[in-house]
Structure formats: structure tokens, C-alpha cells
Short mmCIF file of C-alpha atoms and ligand atoms in Angstrom, two decimals:
data_model
loop_
_atom_site.label_atom_id
_atom_site.label_comp_id
_atom_site.label_asym_id
_atom_site.label_seq_id
_atom_site.Cartn_x
_atom_site.Cartn_y
_atom_site.Cartn_z
CA MET A 239 -12.26 -56.52 -5.09
CA LEU A 240 -8.91 -57.69 -3.73
CA GLN A 241 -6.17 -57.98 -6.36
CA ASN A 242 -4.49 -60.77 -4.39
CA ASP A 243 -7.01 -62.97 -2.61
CA LEU A 244 -4.89 -66.16 -2.56
CA ILE A 245 -5.16 -66.46 1.22
CA LEU A 246 -8.95 -66.06 1.21
CA ARG A 247 -9.36 -68.65 -1.54
CA THR A 248 -7.00 -71.04 0.24
CA LEU A 249 -8.98 -70.62 3.47
CA ARG A 250 -12.13 -71.54 1.53
CA GLY A 251 -10.40 -74.72 0.34
CA GLU A 252 -10.18 -73.67 -3.31
CA GLN A 253 -7.23 -74.80 -5.43
CA THR A 254 -4.98 -71.84 -6.23
CA GLU A 255 -2.18 -71.20 -8.73
CA ARG A 256 0.36 -71.25 -5.90
CA THR A 257 0.63 -71.48 -2.12
CA PRO A 258 0.13 -68.10 -0.38
CA VAL A 259 2.59 -66.86 2.25
CA TRP A 260 2.85 -64.44 5.16
CA MET A 261 4.95 -64.46 8.35
CA MET A 262 3.74 -64.22 11.92
CA ARG A 263 5.09 -61.04 13.55
CA GLN A 264 6.12 -59.78 10.11
CA ALA A 265 5.31 -56.18 11.07
CA GLY A 266 8.10 -54.84 13.18
CA ARG A 267 11.00 -56.59 14.86
CA TYR A 268 13.56 -57.24 12.07
CA LEU A 269 12.86 -54.50 9.50
CA PRO A 270 15.31 -51.56 9.52
CA GLU A 271 12.45 -49.27 8.42
CA TYR A 272 10.60 -50.34 11.59
CA ILE A 273 13.62 -49.80 13.84
CA VAL A 274 13.70 -46.14 12.70
CA LEU A 275 10.13 -45.67 13.95
CA ARG A 276 10.82 -47.68 17.13
CA ASN A 277 13.63 -45.32 18.00
CA LYS A 278 11.34 -42.32 17.58
CA TYR A 279 8.07 -43.40 19.24
CA GLY A 280 7.06 -45.51 22.25
CA PHE A 281 5.46 -48.90 21.67
CA PHE A 282 1.89 -47.95 22.56
CA GLU A 283 2.30 -44.62 20.77
CA ARG A 284 3.03 -46.67 17.63
CA CYS A 285 -0.06 -48.80 18.28
CA GLN A 286 -2.34 -45.87 19.13
CA THR A 287 -1.41 -43.58 16.23
CA PRO A 288 -3.28 -44.86 13.16
CA GLU A 289 -0.76 -43.30 10.73
CA LEU A 290 2.17 -45.11 12.43
CA ALA A 291 0.30 -48.41 12.81
CA CYS A 292 -0.64 -48.13 9.13
CA GLU A 293 2.89 -47.46 7.95
CA ILE A 294 4.32 -50.38 10.01
CA THR A 295 1.55 -52.75 8.86
CA ILE A 296 2.25 -52.07 5.19
CA GLN A 297 6.07 -52.18 5.41
CA PRO A 298 6.38 -55.99 4.97
CA VAL A 299 3.95 -55.91 2.03
CA ASP A 300 6.16 -53.40 0.23
CA ILE A 301 9.56 -54.65 1.41
CA VAL A 302 9.16 -58.44 1.59
CA GLY A 303 6.19 -59.04 -0.73
CA VAL A 304 3.93 -61.13 1.54
CA ASP A 305 0.39 -62.09 0.45
CA ALA A 306 -1.31 -60.48 3.47
CA ALA A 307 -0.83 -57.59 5.86
CA ILE A 308 -1.31 -58.14 9.60
CA LEU A 309 -2.43 -55.24 11.73
CA PHE A 310 0.39 -53.70 13.77
CA SER A 311 -0.82 -53.83 17.36
CA ASP A 312 -0.35 -56.22 20.26
CA ILE A 313 -2.44 -58.84 22.04
CA LEU A 314 -1.91 -56.87 25.30
CA VAL A 315 -4.05 -53.90 24.21
CA VAL A 316 -7.03 -55.99 25.40
CA PRO A 317 -5.92 -56.30 29.08
CA GLN A 318 -5.04 -52.60 28.86
CA ALA A 319 -8.56 -51.76 27.67
CA MET A 320 -9.95 -53.91 30.51
CA GLY A 321 -8.21 -51.59 32.97
CA LEU A 322 -4.83 -53.20 33.68
CA GLU A 323 -1.66 -51.22 33.31
CA VAL A 324 0.61 -52.71 30.62
CA GLN A 325 4.16 -51.52 29.94
CA LEU A 326 6.49 -52.74 27.23
CA LYS A 327 10.10 -52.68 28.34
CA GLU A 328 12.60 -52.42 25.51
CA ASN A 329 14.52 -55.73 25.20
CA VAL A 330 12.70 -57.18 28.22
CA GLY A 331 9.10 -57.60 27.11
CA PRO A 332 5.72 -56.93 28.67
CA LEU A 333 5.32 -55.87 32.29
CA LEU A 334 1.96 -55.65 34.09
CA PRO A 335 2.85 -54.10 37.46
CA ASP A 336 -0.49 -54.91 39.18
CA PRO A 337 -1.40 -58.43 38.01
CA ILE A 338 -4.59 -60.30 38.91
CA LYS A 339 -4.13 -62.55 41.95
CA THR A 340 -7.32 -62.21 44.01
CA ALA A 341 -11.06 -61.51 43.77
CA ALA A 342 -10.32 -57.89 44.73
CA ASP A 343 -7.94 -57.63 41.76
CA LEU A 344 -10.61 -59.03 39.47
CA ALA A 345 -13.03 -56.38 40.73
CA ARG A 346 -10.61 -53.71 39.46
CA ILE A 347 -11.10 -54.71 35.82
CA ARG A 348 -14.12 -54.75 33.53
CA VAL A 349 -15.47 -55.74 30.13
CA PRO A 350 -14.99 -52.37 28.44
CA GLU A 351 -16.91 -50.54 25.76
CA VAL A 352 -14.51 -51.36 22.90
CA ASP A 353 -15.77 -48.51 20.72
CA GLU A 354 -14.32 -46.17 23.34
CA THR A 355 -11.22 -47.98 24.62
CA LEU A 356 -10.04 -49.59 21.38
CA ALA A 357 -11.34 -47.09 18.83
CA TYR A 358 -7.73 -46.34 17.82
CA VAL A 359 -7.39 -49.92 16.51
CA PHE A 360 -10.54 -49.59 14.43
CA ASP A 361 -9.31 -46.24 13.09
CA ALA A 362 -5.97 -47.85 12.18
CA ILE A 363 -7.75 -50.68 10.34
CA LYS A 364 -9.84 -48.22 8.32
CA LEU A 365 -6.73 -46.27 7.35
CA ILE A 366 -4.76 -49.44 6.48
CA LYS A 367 -7.59 -50.71 4.26
CA GLN A 368 -7.62 -47.39 2.46
CA GLU A 369 -3.82 -47.33 2.00
CA LEU A 370 -3.58 -51.00 0.99
CA ASN A 371 -6.06 -50.16 -1.73
CA ASP A 372 -7.07 -53.83 -2.14
CA ARG A 373 -3.56 -55.08 -2.89
CA VAL A 374 -3.69 -57.87 -0.27
CA PRO A 375 -6.08 -58.86 2.55
CA LEU A 376 -5.69 -57.45 6.05
CA ILE A 377 -5.49 -59.89 8.96
CA GLY A 378 -6.87 -58.65 12.28
CA PHE A 379 -6.09 -60.54 15.47
CA ALA A 380 -6.47 -61.00 19.20
CA GLY A 381 -4.82 -63.10 21.86
CA ALA A 382 -6.66 -66.21 23.06
CA PRO A 383 -8.16 -65.81 26.56
CA TRP A 384 -5.73 -68.36 28.07
CA THR A 385 -2.65 -66.57 26.67
CA LEU A 386 -3.96 -63.21 27.89
CA LEU A 387 -4.68 -64.68 31.33
CA CYS A 388 -1.05 -65.84 31.43
CA TYR A 389 0.17 -62.23 31.18
CA MET A 390 -2.62 -60.75 33.31
CA VAL A 391 -1.85 -63.09 36.21
CA GLN A 392 1.90 -63.70 35.88
CA GLY A 393 2.49 -59.99 35.17
CA LYS A 394 5.33 -60.66 32.73
CA GLY A 395 6.65 -63.15 30.21
CA SER A 396 7.68 -66.60 31.46
CA LYS A 397 8.79 -69.95 30.07
CA THR A 398 6.34 -71.88 32.26
CA PHE A 399 3.69 -69.35 33.39
CA ASP A 400 3.60 -71.30 36.65
CA GLU A 401 1.95 -68.47 38.64
CA ALA A 402 -0.80 -68.23 36.02
CA LYS A 403 -1.33 -71.99 36.23
CA ALA A 404 -1.33 -71.90 40.04
CA PHE A 405 -4.06 -69.23 39.91
CA CYS A 406 -6.19 -71.45 37.65
CA TYR A 407 -5.65 -74.62 39.65
CA ALA A 408 -6.06 -73.03 43.11
CA GLN A 409 -8.86 -70.56 42.28
CA PRO A 410 -10.73 -72.10 39.33
CA GLU A 411 -13.87 -70.02 39.83
CA LEU A 412 -11.94 -66.76 39.65
CA ALA A 413 -9.96 -68.05 36.68
CA HIS A 414 -13.12 -68.87 34.75
CA GLN A 415 -14.65 -65.49 35.59
CA LEU A 416 -11.54 -63.83 34.22
CA LEU A 417 -11.44 -66.04 31.12
CA GLN A 418 -15.10 -65.22 30.40
CA MET A 419 -14.48 -61.48 30.80
CA ILE A 420 -11.56 -61.69 28.37
CA THR A 421 -13.70 -63.74 25.97
CA ASP A 422 -16.56 -61.22 26.04
CA THR A 423 -14.15 -58.34 25.44
CA THR A 424 -12.40 -60.22 22.64
CA ILE A 425 -15.65 -61.02 20.83
CA ALA A 426 -16.66 -57.34 20.84
CA TYR A 427 -13.12 -56.34 19.84
CA LEU A 428 -12.96 -58.76 16.89
CA LYS A 429 -16.44 -57.77 15.72
CA GLY A 430 -15.20 -54.18 15.75
CA GLN A 431 -12.19 -55.21 13.67
CA ILE A 432 -14.49 -56.87 11.12
CA LYS A 433 -16.70 -53.78 10.97
CA ALA A 434 -13.61 -51.62 10.40
CA GLY A 435 -12.51 -53.82 7.47
CA ALA A 436 -10.40 -56.81 8.62
CA ASP A 437 -10.63 -59.56 5.98
CA VAL A 438 -9.34 -62.46 8.11
CA LEU A 439 -8.91 -62.93 11.87
CA GLN A 440 -6.26 -64.88 13.74
CA VAL A 441 -6.46 -65.90 17.40
CA PHE A 442 -2.98 -66.28 18.93
CA ASP A 443 -2.79 -68.86 21.71
CA SER A 444 0.97 -68.66 22.10
CA TRP A 445 0.96 -70.52 25.42
CA GLY A 446 -1.72 -73.15 24.65
CA GLY A 447 1.03 -75.77 24.49
CA LEU A 448 1.85 -75.31 28.18
CA LEU A 449 -1.41 -77.08 29.10
CA SER A 450 -2.25 -80.79 29.17
CA PRO A 451 -4.84 -81.79 26.55
CA ALA A 452 -7.55 -81.89 29.24
CA ASP A 453 -6.60 -78.49 30.69
CA PHE A 454 -6.33 -77.02 27.20
CA GLU A 455 -9.99 -77.90 26.63
CA VAL A 456 -11.13 -76.41 29.95
CA LEU A 457 -8.91 -73.31 30.19
CA SER A 458 -8.45 -72.45 26.53
CA LEU A 459 -10.47 -74.18 23.84
CA GLN A 460 -13.93 -73.70 25.36
CA TYR A 461 -13.32 -69.93 25.20
CA ILE A 462 -11.73 -69.97 21.74
CA ARG A 463 -14.80 -71.93 20.61
CA GLN A 464 -17.07 -69.06 21.73
CA ILE A 465 -14.90 -66.54 19.90
CA VAL A 466 -14.75 -68.50 16.65
CA ALA A 467 -18.49 -69.18 16.77
CA SER A 468 -19.26 -65.47 16.98
CA VAL A 469 -17.07 -64.33 14.07
CA LYS A 470 -16.55 -67.25 11.67
CA ASP A 471 -19.65 -66.58 9.57
CA GLU A 472 -18.46 -63.04 8.87
CA VAL A 473 -14.75 -63.62 8.11
CA PRO A 474 -12.51 -66.69 7.93
CA THR A 475 -10.77 -67.28 11.23
CA ILE A 476 -7.42 -68.94 11.96
CA ILE A 477 -6.55 -70.47 15.34
CA PHE A 478 -2.84 -70.60 16.17
CA ALA A 479 -2.43 -72.55 19.41
CA LYS A 480 1.28 -73.14 19.60
CA GLY A 481 2.18 -76.63 20.79
CA ALA A 482 -1.45 -77.76 21.07
CA TRP A 483 -1.18 -80.27 18.19
CA HIS A 484 -3.09 -82.80 20.32
CA SER A 485 -6.23 -80.73 19.88
CA LEU A 486 -6.11 -80.11 16.11
CA GLU A 487 -9.19 -82.27 15.59
CA ALA A 488 -11.14 -80.38 18.26
CA MET A 489 -9.95 -77.03 16.89
CA SER A 490 -11.05 -78.03 13.40
CA ALA A 491 -14.51 -78.81 14.79
CA THR A 492 -14.88 -75.18 15.95
CA GLY A 493 -15.49 -74.14 12.35
CA ALA A 494 -12.23 -72.22 12.08
CA ALA A 495 -11.15 -71.94 8.43
CA GLY A 496 -7.46 -72.33 9.29
CA LEU A 497 -5.24 -73.86 11.97
CA GLY A 498 -1.67 -72.74 12.60
CA ILE A 499 0.93 -75.37 13.45
CA ASP A 500 4.50 -75.12 14.70
CA TRP A 501 7.57 -77.06 13.52
CA CYS A 502 7.30 -79.78 16.19
CA ILE A 503 4.68 -81.67 14.16
CA THR A 504 4.98 -82.84 10.55
CA PRO A 505 2.47 -81.57 8.00
CA GLN A 506 1.36 -85.17 7.43
CA MET A 507 0.60 -85.75 11.11
CA ALA A 508 -1.16 -82.39 11.40
CA ARG A 509 -3.34 -83.23 8.40
CA GLN A 510 -4.19 -86.60 9.91
CA PHE A 511 -5.29 -84.99 13.18
CA ALA A 512 -7.03 -81.97 11.65
CA GLY A 513 -8.89 -83.77 8.85
CA ASN A 514 -9.48 -82.44 5.33
CA GLN A 515 -11.97 -79.62 5.98
CA VAL A 516 -9.51 -77.05 7.28
CA THR A 517 -6.54 -75.10 5.89
CA LEU A 518 -3.21 -75.62 7.67
CA GLN A 519 -0.83 -72.71 8.21
CA GLY A 520 2.86 -72.96 9.02
CA ASN A 521 5.26 -74.41 9.97
CA PHE A 522 8.84 -73.29 9.21
CA ASP A 523 11.09 -73.11 12.27
CA PRO A 524 11.71 -69.33 12.64
CA ALA A 525 15.32 -70.01 13.69
CA LYS A 526 15.90 -71.67 10.30
CA LEU A 527 15.73 -68.21 8.73
CA LEU A 528 19.17 -67.74 10.29
CA SER A 529 20.55 -70.44 7.89
CA PRO A 530 22.36 -69.52 4.66
CA ILE A 531 19.88 -68.59 1.91
CA PRO A 532 20.40 -71.80 -0.17
CA VAL A 533 19.50 -73.86 2.91
CA ILE A 534 16.35 -71.76 3.44
CA GLU A 535 15.37 -72.30 -0.22
CA LYS A 536 15.88 -76.06 0.00
CA GLU A 537 13.99 -76.44 3.28
CA VAL A 538 11.08 -74.25 2.20
CA LYS A 539 10.61 -76.43 -0.90
CA GLU A 540 10.67 -79.54 1.32
CA MET A 541 8.04 -77.96 3.57
CA LEU A 542 5.78 -77.07 0.63
CA THR A 543 6.11 -80.58 -0.78
CA ALA A 544 5.26 -82.10 2.60
CA PHE A 545 2.05 -80.04 2.86
CA GLY A 546 1.12 -80.74 -0.76
CA PRO A 547 -1.04 -78.54 -3.01
CA GLY A 548 -4.08 -76.71 -1.61
CA ARG A 549 -5.34 -76.06 1.90
CA HIS A 550 -1.94 -74.68 2.98
CA ILE A 551 -0.79 -71.15 3.83
CA ALA A 552 2.99 -71.01 4.12
CA ASN A 553 4.13 -69.32 7.32
CA LEU A 554 6.59 -69.69 10.15
CA GLY A 555 5.76 -71.93 13.11
CA HIS A 556 5.99 -68.87 15.42
CA GLY A 557 6.93 -65.20 15.09
CA ILE A 558 9.93 -64.09 13.03
CA LEU A 559 13.01 -63.47 15.19
CA PRO A 560 14.36 -59.91 15.55
CA ASN A 561 17.84 -60.88 14.28
CA VAL A 562 16.72 -62.25 10.89
CA LEU A 563 18.20 -60.45 7.90
CA VAL A 564 15.64 -58.97 5.51
CA ASP A 565 17.21 -60.92 2.60
CA HIS A 566 16.56 -64.15 4.46
CA ALA A 567 12.92 -63.25 5.11
CA ARG A 568 12.63 -62.36 1.42
CA ALA A 569 14.22 -65.69 0.42
CA PHE A 570 11.53 -67.48 2.47
CA VAL A 571 8.72 -65.54 0.80
CA ASN A 572 10.15 -65.69 -2.72
CA THR A 573 10.80 -69.43 -2.58
CA VAL A 574 7.13 -69.99 -1.75
CA LYS A 575 6.00 -67.59 -4.48
CA GLU A 576 8.16 -69.25 -7.15
CA PHE A 577 7.34 -72.85 -6.20
CA ARG A 578 4.86 -74.80 -8.36
CA PHE A 579 3.55 -78.33 -7.80
O1 CP3 B 275 3.23 -58.91 12.58
C1 CP3 B 275 3.20 -58.36 13.67
O2 CP3 B 275 4.18 -58.30 14.42
C2 CP3 B 275 1.92 -57.69 14.05
C3 CP3 B 275 1.93 -57.11 15.35
C4 CP3 B 275 2.06 -57.99 16.59
C5 CP3 B 275 2.85 -57.61 17.70
N1 CP3 B 275 2.60 -58.50 18.71
C6 CP3 B 275 3.73 -56.42 17.77
C7 CP3 B 275 4.80 -56.36 18.78
C8 CP3 B 275 1.41 -59.19 16.91
C9 CP3 B 275 0.51 -60.05 16.05
C10 CP3 B 275 1.75 -59.49 18.26
C11 CP3 B 275 1.21 -60.65 18.99
C12 CP3 B 275 1.75 -60.99 20.31
N2 CP3 B 275 2.21 -60.16 21.29
C13 CP3 B 275 1.80 -62.32 20.79
C14 CP3 B 275 1.30 -63.54 20.08
C15 CP3 B 275 2.22 -64.01 19.02
C16 CP3 B 275 3.50 -64.62 19.50
O3 CP3 B 275 4.55 -64.14 19.07
O4 CP3 B 275 3.44 -65.57 20.30
C17 CP3 B 275 2.37 -62.26 22.09
C18 CP3 B 275 2.63 -63.44 23.00
C19 CP3 B 275 2.62 -60.88 22.41
C20 CP3 B 275 3.14 -60.31 23.67
C21 CP3 B 275 4.37 -59.52 23.45
N3 CP3 B 275 4.42 -58.27 22.86
C22 CP3 B 275 5.71 -59.87 23.81
C23 CP3 B 275 6.10 -61.18 24.47
C24 CP3 B 275 6.53 -58.80 23.42
C25 CP3 B 275 8.01 -58.64 23.66
C26 CP3 B 275 8.85 -59.52 22.84
C27 CP3 B 275 8.76 -59.28 21.33
O5 CP3 B 275 9.58 -58.54 20.79
O6 CP3 B 275 7.90 -59.84 20.71
C28 CP3 B 275 5.71 -57.84 22.78
C29 CP3 B 275 6.14 -56.59 22.18
C30 CP3 B 275 5.90 -56.43 20.73
N4 CP3 B 275 4.69 -56.63 20.11
C31 CP3 B 275 6.82 -56.00 19.77
C32 CP3 B 275 6.14 -55.94 18.54
C33 CP3 B 275 6.68 -55.50 17.21
C34 CP3 B 275 8.28 -55.69 20.06
C35 CP3 B 275 8.47 -54.38 20.74
C36 CP3 B 275 9.03 -53.31 19.82
O7 CP3 B 275 9.42 -53.57 18.68
O8 CP3 B 275 9.08 -52.17 20.30
#
């Protein structure tokens, strides 16, 4: 039995004694204890060594006091398992030197046996569950097929992912084959995470907001829908499609227990679009954690008041920035934990 199951109860729509809180990308990035490990081990070494992934996952629980742990890994381990080379360049970001551009490229990759290629993730989850010892739930995750396609086709980060879009618009059949392969891999991967002990799952569609509402349905949501349908009866699932506020109603209809929102929509508008049957998660502007602590405290209280009691998990509207001071992250978390309606 979990000692702190606030997030699980909130995802079920139960009234709780206070609003639960965690931060996207809370493991890694800004924590000095993480930087020590980053200087010693390569990125994928950290992901592939269960003891390291476990230590990094639990750091924010111990240091910042969040109500959930999120697995330390990356969304790009899935394209890697499918047979694409993925590098992470310090201070630059992901690089995939041989991206998918043609049918011949697509023939180079496959839907892998996840128990072989991603076993290290499942081993990490088992170890984390053991070490957490039921203090807080563990969130597993995967990238949404559209966001993974962005990296697999563009080959690197981008503000517009125009080459990825061009691939989809010029070669739609290939694009849909690729999206379905990613979806099939992701379903097996997330089922493996559940079997290993993940209590909640989140699907990150970081680049969903680059698409028009119609393209979001065709290139992203129809695949997310398959993923949610295959896991939602086993564990509560959260969809975070950054910028895709126009589709909150459609995302709610997938049966997801939670929907992440960013700071470009008010909680009131999000609730109107999403309806009352889903928990909202968000939506503090991550850059606001760079404000003085009293400003953070004031704005967090305003955010909590705007969401109102119940059906809300406090979070940032995107990942925490690397230059946030730990005291500021703690101020965010503590303000939520002390607030009462
Ligand atoms: O709380 C957590 O941080 C859990 C682990 C986690 C990482 N990546 C570790 C990581 C999670 C949940 C992710 C998700 C992820 N990865 C997303 C979706 C969420 C989002 O922020 O939009 C995306 C788009 C990626 C792809 C990715 N990985 C990028 C663009 C980068 C470089 C920029 C950066 O620092 O985020 C990465 C590398 C990465 N993944 C790091 C970490 C801690 C930084 C590299 C390092 O510290 O060595």
C-alpha cells in the first residue's frame, strides 16, 4: 500500500486533503546531486544502469519532496530500440545521424522485442519500486508517436520540425507506417513498464502544438488513442500534448485519467474544453521559477485557486529549466503542499 497516493486518488477524481504536486523533468537537469553523476557517466549509461537510473529517479523525492517519482530515462530510448542510432550531445541535445527520409530508411528499423531491447528500463523500474518502498507512486512514460517521429525524421531538435512535417505531408503513407510502428512498440513498452511496477503512465507529446487541429487528429491523436486504450484499464494514464489545447475535449474522450496543460491556456478554459470527467495537470510557466521566491509563492497560490479543489495535479506547464535553483523548485512544491482551500 502506497503511503502517499494523493496523485492516484486525484486521478480517480476523489477529493483529497490537498492538491498533489510533481514537476515534469524533475529528475536531472537542475539538481547538483544529478550534475555529479552527469559528470561521471554518459547519458545512456545513466539510463541503462538500473542503479544510476534509480538513484536519479529518487533524488527529487528526497531533495524536493514531490508527491511522485518519474522514471529517469528518455523518450528517445524507443527509436534507439527500433534500430536508429541516437546520441545525446552535451548542451546541444539529441542527434540521430541517420534519420528516416525514405522507404529504404524505414526498412532499416523494426518493431523490436521490448523484453530484449528495453529490459534495462524494466529492471530500473523494479529496483526503483523496491527502493521507493511505497513512499510515493512511480510514473512511467513514453513519447507520443508524433513527437518521436519529429526526432526520427528531423534527426535533431528544432523549433518548427519542418522536415518532419514535410515528410508527413509529402509521403503520408510512409509517415503512417512509421507512426504505427512507433505506436506498436510504445504499447509493448508501456505494458512492460506496468508489469515492472509503474503506477501511472504519462505520454509526452511535446510537439503536438506544432500541428493544426486537423493534423493533430490525423498524425498524433489517433495513435495516442490506441496507446491509451491499451493501458488505461491497468493504470491511470496522463496525456501531455503541449500546445494542443484545442483538442482537450477529444483527448478527454480517449479515457485518459489526466490531461497536462501548459501556461498558454487558463485553468478555467481548459476545464471548459476538457469537461468534468478528467484530472487536469499543470500549468505553471517553468520560467516563472526564475522569479524571486515570494513571487513564486504568490503565483502558485493564484494557480491553485484558479484550478479550484479536486481534479488537479499541480505541475509545471513544461519541463523544469536547467538553471532553476533548488530552493525555487522547493518553494514551488512547498507552496502547493501548504495550501488549503
Ligand atoms: O523527470 C525527468 O527528467 C525524467 C526523465 C526524462 C528525461 N527526458 C531525461 C533527460 C524525461 C521524462 C524526458 C522526456 C523527454 N525527452 C521529452 C519530453 C518532455 C519534454 O521536455 O518535452 C523530450 C522532448 C525529450 C528529448 C530530449 N532529451 C531533449 C530535447 C534533450 C536535450 C535537452 C534537455 O536537457 O532536455 C534530452 C536529454 C535529456 N533527457 C536530459 C535529461 C535529464 C538532459 C541531458 C543530461 O542531463 O545529460
